[in-house]
Coordinates of C-alpha atoms in Angstrom, one line a residue:
Chain A
M1 CA -2.7 17.0 14.0
I2 CA -6.3 15.9 12.6
V3 CA -4.9 17.0 9.2
G4 CA -1.8 15.5 9.8
L5 CA -4.0 12.0 10.5
L6 CA -6.1 12.4 7.3
L7 CA -3.2 12.9 5.4
F8 CA -2.3 9.4 5.7
L9 CA -5.5 8.1 5.4
P10 CA -4.9 6.7 1.9
A11 CA -2.0 5.3 3.2
I12 CA -4.2 3.3 5.6
L13 CA -6.5 2.3 2.9
I14 CA -3.8 0.9 0.8
G15 CA -2.6 -0.9 3.2
W16 CA -5.7 -2.5 4.7
S17 CA -6.8 -4.0 1.4
A18 CA -3.5 -5.2 0.8
V19 CA -3.8 -7.1 4.0
R20 CA -7.3 -8.3 3.0
I21 CA -6.3 -8.8 -0.4
L22 CA -3.3 -11.2 0.8
R23 CA -5.7 -12.5 3.3
A24 CA -2.6 -12.3 5.7
V25 CA -5.0 -12.4 8.5
P26 CA -6.6 -15.7 9.6
R27 CA -10.5 -14.2 10.1
E28 CA -12.5 -11.3 9.4
A29 CA -15.4 -11.1 11.1
L30 CA -13.8 -11.4 15.0
W31 CA -12.9 -7.3 16.5
T32 CA -9.4 -9.0 16.7
G33 CA -9.2 -9.7 13.1
A34 CA -10.7 -6.3 12.1
L35 CA -8.1 -4.8 14.5
I36 CA -5.1 -6.4 13.6
E37 CA -6.1 -6.1 9.6
I38 CA -6.7 -1.9 10.5
S39 CA -3.3 -1.7 12.5
L40 CA -0.9 -3.8 10.4
G41 CA -2.5 -2.1 7.2
A42 CA -1.8 1.3 8.7
G43 CA 2.1 0.4 9.1
V44 CA 2.1 -1.4 5.7
G45 CA 0.5 1.4 3.6
I46 CA 2.6 3.8 5.2
G47 CA 5.7 1.8 3.5
V48 CA 3.9 1.4 0.6
V49 CA 3.7 5.2 0.1
S50 CA 6.8 5.8 1.2
I51 CA 8.8 3.7 -1.4
A52 CA 6.5 4.9 -3.8
Y53 CA 7.2 8.4 -2.9
F54 CA 10.6 7.9 -3.4
G55 CA 10.7 5.9 -6.5
L56 CA 8.6 9.0 -7.9
L57 CA 11.4 11.4 -6.4
W58 CA 14.1 9.2 -7.9
A59 CA 12.4 9.3 -11.0
N60 CA 12.2 12.8 -10.9
V61 CA 8.3 12.9 -11.2
A62 CA 6.9 13.7 -7.7
G63 CA 5.0 16.5 -8.1
R64 CA 1.4 17.2 -5.8
A65 CA -0.8 16.0 -8.7
V66 CA 1.5 12.8 -9.8
L67 CA 1.4 11.9 -6.3
L68 CA -2.1 12.7 -5.3
S69 CA -2.9 10.3 -8.5
A70 CA -1.2 7.8 -7.5
E71 CA -2.3 7.5 -3.9
V72 CA -6.0 7.9 -4.8
A73 CA -5.2 5.3 -7.9
M74 CA -3.6 2.8 -5.2
A75 CA -6.2 3.2 -2.3
A76 CA -9.5 3.1 -4.6
G77 CA -8.0 0.2 -6.7
G78 CA -7.2 -1.7 -3.4
V79 CA -10.4 -1.1 -1.6
W80 CA -12.1 -2.0 -4.4
L81 CA -9.8 -5.5 -5.0
A82 CA -10.4 -6.1 -0.9
I83 CA -14.2 -5.5 -1.0
R84 CA -14.4 -8.0 -4.2
R85 CA -12.1 -10.6 -2.3
R86 CA -14.1 -10.8 0.7
A87 CA -13.1 -13.6 3.2
V88 CA -15.2 -16.2 4.3
K89 CA -17.6 -15.2 6.7
S90 CA -17.2 -16.5 10.4
E91 CA -19.4 -17.0 13.4
A92 CA -19.6 -14.5 16.2
A93 CA -16.8 -14.6 18.6
P94 CA -16.1 -16.1 21.2
V95 CA -16.7 -13.9 24.3
A96 CA -14.1 -14.7 27.5
R97 CA -16.7 -14.7 29.9
S98 CA -14.1 -14.5 32.9
P99 CA -16.3 -12.1 35.6
W100 CA -12.4 -9.8 35.8
I101 CA -12.4 -9.4 32.2
W102 CA -13.7 -6.0 33.1
L103 CA -11.1 -5.1 35.3
L104 CA -8.6 -5.4 32.6
R105 CA -11.3 -3.4 30.0
A106 CA -11.3 -0.7 32.4
A107 CA -7.3 -0.7 33.4
A108 CA -7.1 -0.8 29.3
I109 CA -9.1 2.2 28.9
L110 CA -7.5 4.3 31.4
T111 CA -3.7 3.5 30.5
L112 CA -4.7 4.3 26.4
L113 CA -6.1 7.7 27.8
F114 CA -2.9 8.5 29.9
F115 CA -1.1 7.5 26.7
A116 CA -3.0 9.7 24.8
F117 CA -2.1 12.5 26.9
D118 CA 1.2 11.8 27.5
A119 CA 2.3 12.4 23.6
S120 CA 0.0 15.0 23.3
K121 CA 2.2 16.5 26.0
S122 CA 5.4 15.3 24.6
M123 CA 4.5 16.6 20.9
D124 CA 3.5 20.0 22.8
A125 CA 7.3 20.3 24.2
N126 CA 8.9 19.0 20.8
P127 CA 6.5 20.3 18.2
H128 CA 9.5 18.9 15.9
G129 CA 10.2 16.4 18.0
G130 CA 13.1 15.0 19.8
W131 CA 17.2 15.7 19.0
D132 CA 17.0 12.4 16.7
A133 CA 13.8 13.8 14.9
F134 CA 14.8 17.3 13.8
T135 CA 18.7 16.8 13.4
I136 CA 18.2 13.5 11.1
W137 CA 14.5 12.2 10.4
N138 CA 12.5 15.3 10.1
L139 CA 15.2 17.2 8.4
K140 CA 15.7 14.7 5.8
A141 CA 11.7 14.9 5.4
K142 CA 12.1 18.5 4.5
F143 CA 15.0 17.5 2.3
L144 CA 12.8 15.2 0.2
A145 CA 9.7 17.5 0.1
G146 CA 11.8 20.1 -1.0
G147 CA 11.7 18.1 -4.2
S148 CA 14.0 17.7 -7.6
G149 CA 16.4 20.8 -6.0
S150 CA 17.1 19.6 -3.1
W151 CA 16.0 15.8 -2.4
R152 CA 19.5 14.2 -2.4
N153 CA 20.9 16.7 0.2
A154 CA 19.0 13.7 2.2
M155 CA 22.2 11.6 1.7
A156 CA 24.6 15.1 1.8
P157 CA 27.5 13.9 4.0
V158 CA 27.4 17.5 5.7
A159 CA 24.1 18.4 6.8
G160 CA 25.1 17.5 10.4
G161 CA 28.1 20.2 10.0
A162 CA 31.0 18.8 12.3
L163 CA 29.2 17.2 15.0
F164 CA 30.4 14.1 15.4
G165 CA 27.4 11.0 15.1
A166 CA 25.3 14.0 13.2
N167 CA 25.9 12.8 9.6
H168 CA 24.0 10.0 8.8
P169 CA 23.9 10.2 4.9
G170 CA 23.0 6.3 4.5
Y171 CA 20.0 5.9 7.1
P172 CA 16.8 4.6 5.4
L173 CA 14.5 6.9 4.6
L174 CA 10.9 4.9 5.0
L175 CA 10.1 7.7 7.9
P176 CA 11.4 10.9 6.0
A177 CA 9.6 9.9 2.2
A178 CA 5.9 9.0 4.2
V179 CA 6.3 12.3 6.0
A180 CA 7.4 14.3 2.5
S181 CA 5.0 12.1 0.6
A182 CA 2.4 14.2 3.2
W183 CA 3.6 17.5 3.0
T184 CA 3.9 17.3 -0.7
M185 CA 0.3 17.2 -0.6
Q186 CA -0.2 19.6 2.2
G187 CA 2.2 22.4 0.2
A188 CA 4.0 23.2 3.5
T189 CA 6.1 21.7 6.1
A190 CA 4.1 21.7 8.8
S191 CA 5.2 20.1 12.1
A192 CA 1.8 18.2 13.2
T193 CA 2.2 16.3 10.2
P194 CA 5.3 14.3 11.4
A195 CA 3.7 14.3 14.7
A196 CA 0.4 12.7 13.4
L197 CA 2.6 10.2 12.2
S198 CA 4.8 8.8 15.4
A199 CA 1.3 9.1 17.3
L200 CA -0.2 6.9 14.4
F201 CA 2.9 4.5 14.8
A202 CA 2.8 4.1 18.4
F203 CA -1.2 3.3 18.4
A204 CA -0.9 1.0 15.4
T205 CA 2.0 -1.0 17.5
A206 CA -0.2 -1.1 20.3
A207 CA -3.3 -2.3 18.8
M208 CA -1.9 -4.6 17.0
L209 CA 0.4 -6.2 19.6
C210 CA -3.0 -6.4 21.6
A211 CA -4.8 -7.7 18.9
A212 CA -2.6 -10.2 17.9
I213 CA -2.1 -11.6 21.5
A214 CA -5.7 -11.9 21.8
W215 CA -6.4 -13.4 18.6
L216 CA -3.5 -16.0 19.5
R217 CA -4.7 -16.4 23.2
G218 CA -7.9 -14.9 24.1
E219 CA -9.9 -11.2 24.9
A220 CA -7.8 -11.3 28.4
A221 CA -4.4 -12.2 26.9
G222 CA -4.2 -9.0 24.6
L223 CA -6.0 -6.7 27.7
I224 CA -2.4 -7.6 29.4
A225 CA -0.5 -7.5 26.5
L226 CA -1.4 -3.9 26.0
L227 CA -1.4 -2.7 29.6
L228 CA 2.3 -4.1 29.8
L229 CA 3.3 -2.0 26.7
L230 CA 1.8 1.4 27.6
G231 CA 2.8 0.8 31.3
T232 CA 6.3 0.8 30.0
E233 CA 7.6 4.4 30.5
G234 CA 10.5 3.7 27.7
F235 CA 8.0 3.0 24.9
V236 CA 5.5 5.5 26.1
S237 CA 8.4 8.3 26.1
Q238 CA 9.3 7.4 22.3
A239 CA 5.6 8.0 21.5
G240 CA 6.0 11.7 20.7
L241 CA 9.5 11.7 19.6
Q242 CA 9.3 11.5 16.2
N243 CA 12.1 9.0 15.8
A244 CA 11.9 5.9 13.8
D245 CA 12.3 3.5 16.5
V246 CA 8.6 3.1 17.4
P247 CA 8.1 2.6 13.6
I248 CA 11.1 0.0 13.0
S249 CA 9.4 -1.4 16.9
F250 CA 5.9 -1.7 14.8
Y251 CA 7.6 -4.0 11.6
L252 CA 9.3 -6.6 13.9
L253 CA 6.3 -7.2 16.1
A254 CA 4.8 -7.5 12.7
V255 CA 6.7 -9.9 11.0
L256 CA 7.0 -12.1 14.1
M257 CA 2.9 -11.9 14.3
L258 CA 2.4 -12.7 10.3
L259 CA 5.4 -15.6 11.4
V260 CA 2.8 -17.3 14.0
F261 CA -0.4 -16.6 11.8
A262 CA 1.8 -18.5 9.0
S263 CA 3.3 -21.8 10.8
D264 CA -0.4 -22.0 12.6
Q265 CA -1.5 -22.0 8.9
G266 CA 0.5 -24.3 6.7
W267 CA 2.8 -21.4 5.5
P268 CA 0.0 -19.8 3.3
R269 CA 1.9 -17.2 0.4
G270 CA -0.4 -14.4 1.2
T271 CA 0.5 -14.0 4.9
M272 CA 4.5 -15.0 4.0
A273 CA 4.9 -12.1 1.3
L274 CA 3.3 -9.7 3.9
A275 CA 5.8 -11.2 6.5
G276 CA 8.6 -10.3 3.6
L277 CA 7.4 -6.9 2.5
C278 CA 7.6 -6.0 6.3
C279 CA 11.1 -7.1 6.6
A280 CA 12.1 -4.9 4.0
F281 CA 10.1 -2.4 5.4
A282 CA 11.9 -2.6 9.0
A283 CA 15.5 -2.6 7.1
W284 CA 13.8 0.8 5.0
T285 CA 12.9 1.9 8.3
K286 CA 16.3 1.7 10.2
N287 CA 19.7 0.1 9.4
E288 CA 18.7 -2.4 12.5
G289 CA 15.9 -3.7 10.5
L290 CA 18.7 -5.5 8.2
P291 CA 20.3 -8.0 10.2
F292 CA 16.6 -9.0 11.9
A293 CA 15.2 -9.3 8.2
I294 CA 18.0 -11.6 7.0
L295 CA 17.7 -13.8 10.3
A296 CA 13.7 -13.6 10.2
V297 CA 14.3 -15.0 6.2
A298 CA 16.6 -17.6 7.6
V299 CA 14.5 -19.3 10.3
V300 CA 11.9 -19.2 7.8
A301 CA 13.8 -21.7 5.5
L302 CA 15.0 -23.6 8.3
R303 CA 11.3 -23.9 9.6
G304 CA 8.6 -23.3 6.8
G305 CA 10.8 -24.8 4.2
R306 CA 11.6 -23.4 0.4
K307 CA 8.1 -22.5 -0.9
A308 CA 7.5 -20.4 2.7
T309 CA 10.8 -19.0 1.8
R310 CA 10.3 -17.9 -1.9
W311 CA 7.1 -16.4 -1.0
M312 CA 9.0 -14.4 1.7
A313 CA 11.3 -13.6 -0.5
V314 CA 8.8 -12.3 -3.4
G315 CA 7.3 -10.3 -1.1
A316 CA 10.5 -8.8 0.3
L317 CA 12.1 -7.7 -3.0
P318 CA 10.6 -4.7 -4.6
V319 CA 11.5 -2.8 -1.4
A320 CA 14.9 -4.7 -1.2
A321 CA 15.9 -3.9 -4.6
L322 CA 15.3 0.0 -3.9
I323 CA 17.0 -0.3 -0.9
A324 CA 19.9 -1.6 -2.3
G325 CA 19.9 1.0 -5.2
F326 CA 19.4 3.5 -2.6
K327 CA 22.3 2.4 -0.4
F328 CA 24.8 1.5 -3.8
L329 CA 23.8 4.4 -6.0
L330 CA 22.9 7.2 -4.2
V331 CA 24.6 7.6 -0.8
P332 CA 28.3 8.8 -1.7
D333 CA 29.8 8.2 2.1
R334 CA 29.9 5.1 4.8
E335 CA 28.8 5.9 8.6
A336 CA 31.7 7.4 10.1
M337 CA 31.5 5.2 13.2
F338 CA 32.3 2.2 11.8
P339 CA 36.2 1.5 12.0
R340 CA 38.0 1.7 8.1
T341 CA 40.2 -1.4 8.7
M342 CA 39.4 -5.0 10.3
G343 CA 42.3 -4.7 12.4
E344 CA 40.6 -1.8 14.2
A345 CA 37.5 -3.7 14.1
L346 CA 39.5 -6.7 15.6
S347 CA 41.6 -4.5 18.5
K348 CA 38.3 -2.4 19.8
A349 CA 36.5 -6.2 20.2
A350 CA 39.1 -7.4 21.6
D351 CA 39.0 -5.2 24.4
W352 CA 37.4 -6.9 27.7
S353 CA 36.3 -3.6 29.5
R354 CA 34.2 -3.0 26.2
W355 CA 31.8 -6.1 26.4
M356 CA 31.5 -5.1 30.3
Q357 CA 30.6 -1.6 29.7
I358 CA 27.9 -2.3 27.0
A359 CA 26.8 -5.4 29.0
E360 CA 26.1 -2.8 32.1
S361 CA 24.5 -0.5 29.6
F362 CA 21.8 -3.2 28.6
I363 CA 21.1 -4.0 32.5
Q364 CA 21.0 -0.4 32.8
S365 CA 18.9 0.5 29.9
L366 CA 16.6 -2.3 30.7
W367 CA 16.3 -1.4 34.0
Q368 CA 15.1 2.2 32.8
M369 CA 12.3 1.0 30.8
G370 CA 10.0 1.4 34.2
S371 CA 9.9 2.4 37.4
P372 CA 10.9 0.1 40.0
W373 CA 7.9 -0.8 41.8
V374 CA 5.9 -1.5 38.6
H375 CA 8.7 -2.3 36.3
P376 CA 7.4 -4.3 33.3
V377 CA 10.1 -7.5 33.8
L378 CA 8.5 -7.5 37.5
L379 CA 4.9 -7.8 36.4
V380 CA 5.6 -10.2 33.8
A381 CA 7.1 -12.4 36.6
I382 CA 4.1 -12.2 38.9
L383 CA 2.2 -13.1 35.5
A384 CA 4.6 -16.1 35.1
V385 CA 4.0 -17.1 39.0
T386 CA 0.2 -16.7 38.9
L387 CA -0.7 -17.7 35.9
G388 CA 2.2 -20.5 34.8
L389 CA 3.4 -21.3 31.6
E390 CA 3.3 -22.8 28.6
P391 CA 4.4 -26.4 28.7
R392 CA 7.9 -26.6 27.6
S393 CA 7.1 -28.8 24.5
R394 CA 4.8 -25.7 23.4
V395 CA 7.5 -23.4 24.2
R396 CA 10.1 -24.9 22.1
Q397 CA 7.8 -25.1 19.3
R398 CA 7.7 -21.2 19.5
I399 CA 11.2 -21.0 20.7
W400 CA 12.5 -20.2 16.5
L401 CA 10.4 -16.8 16.9
A402 CA 13.0 -15.6 19.2
V403 CA 15.9 -16.1 16.8
P404 CA 15.7 -12.9 14.7
I405 CA 15.1 -10.3 18.1
A406 CA 17.9 -12.1 19.8
G407 CA 20.2 -11.8 16.5
L408 CA 19.5 -8.4 16.1
L409 CA 20.6 -7.4 20.0
A410 CA 23.7 -9.5 19.3
A411 CA 24.1 -7.2 16.0
D412 CA 23.7 -4.3 18.4
F413 CA 26.2 -5.5 20.8
A414 CA 28.5 -5.8 18.1
A415 CA 28.3 -2.3 16.5
Y416 CA 29.0 -0.9 20.0
L417 CA 32.1 -3.2 20.7
V418 CA 33.2 -1.5 16.9
T419 CA 32.2 1.5 16.9
T420 CA 34.9 4.5 16.4
A421 CA 32.4 7.1 18.4
D422 CA 32.7 7.3 22.1
L423 CA 31.2 4.1 23.6
G424 CA 29.8 6.1 26.9
W425 CA 28.1 8.6 24.5
Q426 CA 26.8 6.3 21.7
L427 CA 25.5 4.0 24.3
S428 CA 24.1 7.1 27.0
T429 CA 22.2 8.5 23.4
S430 CA 21.0 5.2 22.2
N431 CA 21.0 1.8 24.1
V432 CA 17.3 2.4 25.4
R433 CA 16.1 3.2 22.2
L434 CA 17.3 -0.1 20.8
L435 CA 15.6 -1.8 23.6
V436 CA 12.2 0.0 22.5
Q437 CA 12.7 -1.6 19.3
V438 CA 12.4 -4.5 20.0
W439 CA 10.0 -4.4 23.3
P440 CA 6.5 -5.2 21.6
S441 CA 8.0 -8.2 20.1
L442 CA 9.6 -9.1 23.2
L443 CA 6.2 -8.7 24.9
F444 CA 4.4 -10.8 22.0
L445 CA 6.9 -13.7 22.5
T446 CA 6.5 -13.3 26.3
L447 CA 2.9 -13.3 26.2
L448 CA 2.8 -16.3 23.8
V449 CA 4.3 -18.8 27.0
I450 CA 2.2 -17.5 29.4
V451 CA -1.0 -19.0 29.8
P452 CA -3.6 -16.7 30.4
P453 CA -6.4 -17.7 32.3
A454 CA -8.9 -17.6 29.8
L455 CA -7.3 -20.1 27.4
E456 CA -8.8 -22.8 28.8
Q457 CA -12.5 -21.8 27.7
A458 CA -11.5 -19.6 24.9
A459 CA -9.9 -23.1 23.0
A460 CA -12.5 -24.6 23.8
L461 CA -14.8 -22.2 21.9
E462 CA -12.4 -21.9 19.2
M463 CA -12.6 -25.3 18.3
Q464 CA -16.2 -25.3 17.3
K465 CA -16.2 -22.4 14.7
P466 CA -15.6 -23.1 11.1
A467 CA -12.1 -22.9 10.1
H468 CA -11.0 -20.7 7.5
G469 CA -7.6 -21.4 7.1
K470 CA -6.1 -24.9 5.5
A471 CA -6.4 -28.0 7.6
K472 CA -3.1 -27.6 9.3
R473 CA -4.1 -24.5 11.4
K474 CA -6.9 -27.0 13.0
Q475 CA -4.2 -29.5 13.9
S476 CA -2.0 -26.6 15.0
R477 CA -5.1 -25.1 17.2
G478 CA -5.8 -29.2 18.2
S479 CA -2.2 -29.2 19.4
V480 CA -2.9 -26.2 22.2
V481 CA -5.2 -28.1 23.9
Q482 CA -3.7 -31.1 23.8
A483 CA -0.7 -29.5 25.2
K484 CA -2.6 -28.0 27.8
Chain B
M1 CA -7.3 -21.3 45.3
P2 CA -5.6 -21.4 41.8
Q3 CA -8.4 -19.1 40.8
A4 CA -7.8 -16.4 43.6
K5 CA -4.3 -16.6 42.4
V6 CA -5.0 -16.0 38.7
V7 CA -7.2 -12.5 40.1
A8 CA -4.5 -11.7 42.5
G9 CA -1.9 -11.7 39.5
I10 CA -4.8 -10.0 36.9
S11 CA -5.9 -7.4 39.6
I12 CA -2.0 -6.6 40.3
V13 CA -0.8 -6.4 36.9
A14 CA -3.6 -4.1 36.1
I15 CA -3.2 -1.5 38.7
A16 CA 0.5 -1.7 38.9
T17 CA 0.2 -0.7 34.7
V18 CA -2.1 2.1 35.4
L19 CA 0.0 3.6 37.8
A20 CA 2.9 3.7 35.5
S21 CA 1.3 5.1 32.6
A22 CA -0.4 7.5 35.4
D23 CA 3.1 7.9 36.1
S24 CA 4.8 8.5 32.8
L25 CA 2.0 11.0 32.2
Q26 CA 3.3 13.2 35.3
L27 CA 6.8 12.8 34.0
S28 CA 5.8 14.5 30.7
T29 CA 4.1 16.8 32.6
Q30 CA 7.6 18.4 33.3
L31 CA 9.1 18.1 30.3
Q32 CA 11.4 21.4 29.5
Q33 CA 9.5 23.2 26.5
D34 CA 11.5 23.2 23.3
P35 CA 15.1 22.0 25.0
W36 CA 17.2 22.6 22.0
S37 CA 15.3 25.6 21.1
V38 CA 14.6 24.3 17.4
E39 CA 11.4 26.6 17.6
A40 CA 12.8 29.3 18.4
A41 CA 15.4 29.2 15.7
V42 CA 12.6 28.5 12.9
Q43 CA 11.3 32.1 14.0
R44 CA 14.1 33.4 14.2
F45 CA 15.0 32.0 10.4
Q46 CA 11.6 32.7 9.2
G47 CA 12.5 35.8 7.6
A48 CA 15.3 34.2 5.7
A49 CA 14.1 31.4 4.6
M50 CA 12.1 33.4 2.5
Q51 CA 14.6 35.3 1.0
L52 CA 16.9 32.5 0.3
P53 CA 16.6 30.0 -2.5
R54 CA 14.4 26.9 -1.3
S55 CA 17.3 24.6 -2.6
G56 CA 20.8 24.3 -3.5
E57 CA 23.8 25.1 -1.1
I58 CA 24.0 28.0 1.5
G59 CA 27.4 29.0 3.2
Y60 CA 27.4 29.1 7.0
I61 CA 28.7 32.3 9.1
S62 CA 28.7 31.8 12.6
D63 CA 30.5 32.9 16.3
L64 CA 29.4 29.7 17.5
A65 CA 31.1 26.4 16.8
V66 CA 30.0 24.4 13.6
N67 CA 29.6 20.8 15.9
S68 CA 26.8 22.5 18.1
A69 CA 23.1 22.3 18.5
A70 CA 22.9 25.9 16.9
F71 CA 24.2 24.8 13.6
L72 CA 21.8 22.0 13.8
T73 CA 18.5 23.9 14.4
A74 CA 19.6 26.7 11.7
Q75 CA 19.9 23.8 9.0
F76 CA 16.4 22.0 10.5
A77 CA 15.1 26.1 10.1
L78 CA 16.6 26.6 6.1
A79 CA 16.0 23.1 5.0
P80 CA 15.7 22.2 2.4
S81 CA 18.7 24.4 1.4
L82 CA 21.9 22.7 2.5
L83 CA 23.8 24.7 5.1
I84 CA 27.5 24.8 4.4
P85 CA 30.7 26.0 6.4
V86 CA 32.0 29.0 4.8
G87 CA 35.6 27.5 4.4
Q88 CA 34.5 24.1 3.1
M89 CA 32.5 25.6 0.3
D90 CA 31.9 29.4 -0.8
P91 CA 28.3 29.5 -2.4
D92 CA 26.9 32.5 -3.4
Q93 CA 24.6 33.3 0.0
A94 CA 25.7 32.8 3.2
I95 CA 23.5 32.7 6.9
G96 CA 25.2 34.5 9.5
N97 CA 23.7 33.2 12.8
F98 CA 25.1 35.3 15.8
S99 CA 24.3 34.6 19.4
K100 CA 25.6 38.2 20.4
P101 CA 25.6 41.9 18.4
S102 CA 28.8 42.3 17.0
D103 CA 30.7 43.7 13.9
Y104 CA 29.0 41.6 11.2
A105 CA 30.2 43.4 8.0
G106 CA 33.5 42.5 9.2
I107 CA 33.4 38.8 9.9
G108 CA 31.5 38.5 6.5
A109 CA 34.4 40.5 4.7
K110 CA 37.3 37.7 6.5
A111 CA 35.3 35.0 4.7
G112 CA 34.8 37.0 1.5
Y113 CA 31.5 38.0 1.9
R114 CA 29.5 41.3 2.0
V115 CA 26.5 41.8 4.4
E116 CA 23.4 42.1 2.2
A117 CA 20.6 42.0 5.0
D118 CA 20.6 42.4 8.7
L119 CA 17.5 40.6 9.8
G120 CA 18.0 40.9 12.9
N121 CA 17.7 38.9 15.9
G122 CA 21.7 37.6 15.1
V123 CA 20.4 37.0 11.7
V124 CA 22.3 38.3 8.7
L125 CA 22.1 37.4 5.2
Y126 CA 25.6 37.8 3.1
R127 CA 26.2 37.4 -0.4
K128 CA 29.5 36.7 -1.8
A129 CA 31.7 39.7 -2.4
K130 CA 33.0 40.5 -6.2
R131 CA 36.8 40.2 -6.4

């Protein structure tokens, strides 16, 4: 596991330096800023390495020496540029002085420990990952790592045999390519490597959620967000299974977090470019990332204007071009689960019983996300009652952030409606994981509208700190205080 | 009073999430070891993987249905080679994956293959028979 993690160290350095160079995170000296840079950087770097490896494979030059040189050069160059482009130093972070913060900190440490043990147990039981991991993601990684003679097998329409639902020639390759790049450097297909990547994404998602909410709403709120995520059985159980659902949840959360930062700071180009890049990485992780990315760009066009949209597109374009090339030039077949004619799709969509079955499944899956007495939805309701909600005007200012997530869930619903697979089977094997994909983002949005008790004091302290971004950011921070 | 409400809310959430987390950990200790026998397949096919080419297509012959986990675990174990059920395509070499001892030579002959090596544990290497 340690070796597996070390293999992704260059990727983390590449991503961290990209985040730092683009100045995507508001301030650097606070622990929240540093945690966001590292956790966001981990995902961004893995995406960059995945794309670079796949590009080298396609160009037929993905040897060990070339890959190692490319990663070392990108990491060294990136770190050098990042250090040169040091952000303006800020004053000491405001400390939440609430007397009960120790309770949240202690609970966070405990849940993190339990989470680590949980993921470790899951990896011990499933050393090659869950069903999707060994039939899709790690299998494709093995094909890619095989080099010039076998990498196209990752797009073969027969790799799943005759088992319906096991062939996915067009599934995006962020995860397999990242694992294959590490295996190529390692010179072996060790099962600990994808397990390490799975754990890395899970911890990075938790860290980024905690730090983003802590940055926006204070330490107490950040710790509450962390506790709610790690108290969600549905999410925790996926951490060790090496599926693509936690990684895509990372990129969806990253986009929303960057959009909040950007909207508060006058849509700076570095933040928008990084948001675009994360949108593209979401689409390179799973097909679900595509509707999300389209809707995210659409809401930015409406809220942020032409310049913000342009920079987002600039960030997304290189990866989007590679995805288009992959889908149109390399994938020989289409997904078997989609209907072949519009008439077939419409007849399925017109069946009311399918709507009911899907809606029931979504409710059931939500129920399965946690144990009844400690269910995260119940805990969020308790928080809303005891801490209160943001003023309606403030909630309305943030409601646009929910559009890409709601749109993604609607797209999932529509895909179920028209699927040619047995609907009951498909719902039972995938619906909970769809909720896992959006879960960190839903918690992020929820914690943005629940008022943490330390906010009043924290917000007052925030106003005394020197501004790092543009004037608009100051105004936005001001509006939080005014709204209260 | 509002402060008491806040502390109560925070305390409930902190304690409940720790309990939920502990509950998840307990569930993970009850997980079945290697439920689809993937690791077992990797071990079973280790010898075959060393004798087969590291790329290209390999035929697949079995007494188990192709639409089963047995095929997928064999495919995972032998990747980056691509397994193709014999009949759909007839590559030079094939791998036999059998659940019980049987007439491996006879089964292979029906598909146009001869036994090259019986690696034990239901794993057989075949080569296309010369016509």
